[in-house]
């Protein structure tokens, strides 16, 4: 079984839902804006942003995704997304920091597509892209850093790194 089919098998989506989306996750990228409350202070909105429609394959790796975004925006970026169907609130955005987080975004997308009334042709997950403090990394550098912390940092050494 191919890697793509393995990912599809783990998704909570039906085959017709997957076929309609062509196995791609549609994103609405919101870049370089800020959150403001509406005049009545009851809702949030993201203003003064640049918006882009993009799509990614459901098997994309975090390192490749972040590299693609860094290339697109010409800067290092961090990513958060709004859970589909939830009210926009900057305090409840979901951070994407590794492969597991990106896979959760993909699963949220396909799960929302299954909801009655979701327009499968036009539905997109709203992804907020923020400028990061450091320079962009290549996919290999991202993977190298994840491997270092996964295999070489125990709880005590991680605590020492934070205290330094």
Coordinates of C-alpha atoms in Angstrom, one line a residue:
X1 CA 0.0 0.0 0.0
X2 CA 1.4 3.4 -0.9
X3 CA 2.1 6.1 1.7
X4 CA -0.8 8.2 0.2
X5 CA -3.2 5.3 0.6
X6 CA -2.1 4.8 4.2
X7 CA -2.9 8.4 5.0
X8 CA -6.3 8.1 3.3
X9 CA -7.1 5.0 5.3
X10 CA -6.5 6.9 8.6
X11 CA -8.7 9.8 7.6
X12 CA -12.3 9.9 8.8
X13 CA -13.5 10.8 5.3
X14 CA -15.6 8.8 2.9
X15 CA -14.3 7.8 -0.5
X16 CA -16.7 10.2 -2.3
X17 CA -15.5 13.1 -0.1
X18 CA -11.9 12.2 -0.9
X19 CA -12.6 11.9 -4.6
X20 CA -14.4 15.3 -4.7
X21 CA -11.3 17.0 -3.1
X22 CA -8.9 15.1 -5.4
X23 CA -7.0 14.2 -2.2
X24 CA -5.9 17.7 -1.6
X25 CA -6.4 20.0 1.3
X26 CA -7.6 23.4 0.3
X27 CA -6.2 26.3 2.4
X28 CA -7.0 29.9 2.7
X29 CA -3.7 31.5 3.7
X30 CA -3.9 34.8 5.7
X31 CA -0.6 36.6 5.9
X32 CA 0.7 39.8 7.4
X33 CA -2.5 40.9 9.1
X34 CA -3.7 41.3 12.7
X35 CA -6.7 40.4 14.8
X36 CA -9.3 43.0 15.8
X37 CA -12.5 42.7 17.6
X38 CA -15.6 43.9 15.8
X39 CA -17.1 47.2 17.0
X40 CA -19.6 45.4 19.3
X41 CA -16.7 43.4 20.8
X42 CA -18.5 40.1 20.2
X43 CA -16.4 38.6 17.4
X44 CA -12.9 38.6 16.0
X45 CA -11.7 39.3 12.5
X46 CA -8.3 39.3 10.8
X47 CA -7.7 42.6 9.0
X48 CA -5.1 44.2 6.7
X49 CA -3.9 40.8 5.5
X50 CA -2.9 39.3 2.2
X51 CA -5.0 36.3 1.2
X52 CA -3.9 33.4 -0.9
X53 CA -5.7 30.2 -1.9
X54 CA -3.4 27.2 -1.9
X55 CA -3.7 23.4 -1.6
X56 CA -1.5 20.7 -0.3
X57 CA -1.5 16.9 -0.6
X58 CA -2.7 15.1 2.4
X59 CA 0.7 13.3 2.7
X60 CA 2.8 16.5 2.8
X61 CA 5.5 16.6 5.4
X62 CA 5.8 19.5 7.8
X63 CA 9.3 20.4 6.7
X64 CA 8.3 20.6 3.0
X65 CA 5.1 22.6 3.9
X66 CA 7.1 25.2 6.0
X67 CA 9.8 25.5 3.3
X68 CA 7.1 26.1 0.7
X69 CA 5.5 28.8 2.8
X70 CA 8.9 30.4 3.6
X71 CA 9.7 30.5 -0.1
X72 CA 6.2 32.0 -0.9
X73 CA 6.5 34.8 1.7
X74 CA 10.2 35.3 1.5
X75 CA 10.6 35.0 5.2
X76 CA 10.6 32.4 8.0
X77 CA 7.0 31.8 9.1
X78 CA 4.9 30.2 11.9
X79 CA 1.5 28.7 11.2
X80 CA -1.8 28.5 13.1
X81 CA -5.2 27.5 11.9
X82 CA -8.8 28.0 12.9
X83 CA -10.7 24.8 13.6
X84 CA -13.4 24.5 10.9
X85 CA -16.8 25.5 12.1
X86 CA -15.5 27.3 15.2
X87 CA -15.8 31.1 15.9
X88 CA -12.6 33.0 15.1
X89 CA -10.7 33.7 18.3
X90 CA -6.9 34.3 18.3
X91 CA -6.7 32.5 21.7
X92 CA -8.1 29.2 20.3
X93 CA -6.0 28.9 17.1
X94 CA -4.2 25.6 16.7
X95 CA -0.4 25.7 16.2
X96 CA 1.2 23.6 13.5
X97 CA 4.7 22.7 14.7
X98 CA 5.4 19.2 13.4
X99 CA 4.2 16.4 11.2
X100 CA 1.5 15.3 13.8
X101 CA 0.0 18.8 13.9
X102 CA -0.1 19.0 10.1
X103 CA -1.7 15.6 10.0
X104 CA -4.3 16.9 12.5
X105 CA -5.0 19.9 10.2
X106 CA -5.6 17.4 7.3
X107 CA -7.9 15.3 9.4
X108 CA -9.9 18.3 10.5
X109 CA -10.3 19.3 6.9
X110 CA -11.6 16.0 5.7
X111 CA -13.8 15.6 8.8
X112 CA -15.4 19.0 8.1
X113 CA -16.0 18.0 4.5
X114 CA -18.2 15.2 5.7
X115 CA -20.5 17.5 7.6
X116 CA -23.9 18.1 5.9
X117 CA -24.0 21.4 4.1
X118 CA -20.3 21.8 3.7
X119 CA -19.6 23.0 0.1
X120 CA -17.0 20.5 -0.9
X121 CA -15.9 22.5 -4.0
X122 CA -15.3 25.8 -2.1
X123 CA -14.5 24.8 1.5
X124 CA -11.0 25.9 2.7
X125 CA -9.3 25.8 6.1
X126 CA -8.3 29.2 7.3
X127 CA -4.5 29.2 8.0
X128 CA -2.8 32.2 9.6
X129 CA 0.8 32.7 8.5
X130 CA 2.9 34.9 10.8
X131 CA 6.5 36.1 10.3
X132 CA 8.8 34.2 12.6
X133 CA 11.7 35.7 14.5
X134 CA 14.4 33.6 12.8
X135 CA 15.6 33.1 9.3
X136 CA 13.9 30.4 7.2
X137 CA 15.3 26.9 7.4
X138 CA 15.5 24.3 4.7
X139 CA 13.5 21.1 5.0
X140 CA 16.7 19.2 5.9
X141 CA 17.5 21.7 8.7
X142 CA 14.0 21.4 10.1
X143 CA 14.2 17.6 10.1
X144 CA 17.7 17.7 11.7
X145 CA 16.4 20.0 14.5
X146 CA 13.4 17.7 15.2
X147 CA 15.7 14.6 15.2
X148 CA 18.1 16.3 17.6
X149 CA 15.4 17.2 20.1
X150 CA 13.6 13.9 19.7
X151 CA 16.7 11.7 20.3
X152 CA 19.3 13.7 22.2
X153 CA 17.3 15.9 24.6
X154 CA 16.0 14.3 27.7
X155 CA 13.7 16.1 30.1
X156 CA 16.7 17.3 32.2
X157 CA 18.7 18.5 29.2
X158 CA 15.7 20.3 27.7
X159 CA 15.2 22.0 31.1
X160 CA 18.8 23.1 31.1
X161 CA 18.5 24.5 27.6
X162 CA 15.5 26.6 28.6
X163 CA 17.2 27.9 31.7
X164 CA 20.3 29.0 29.8

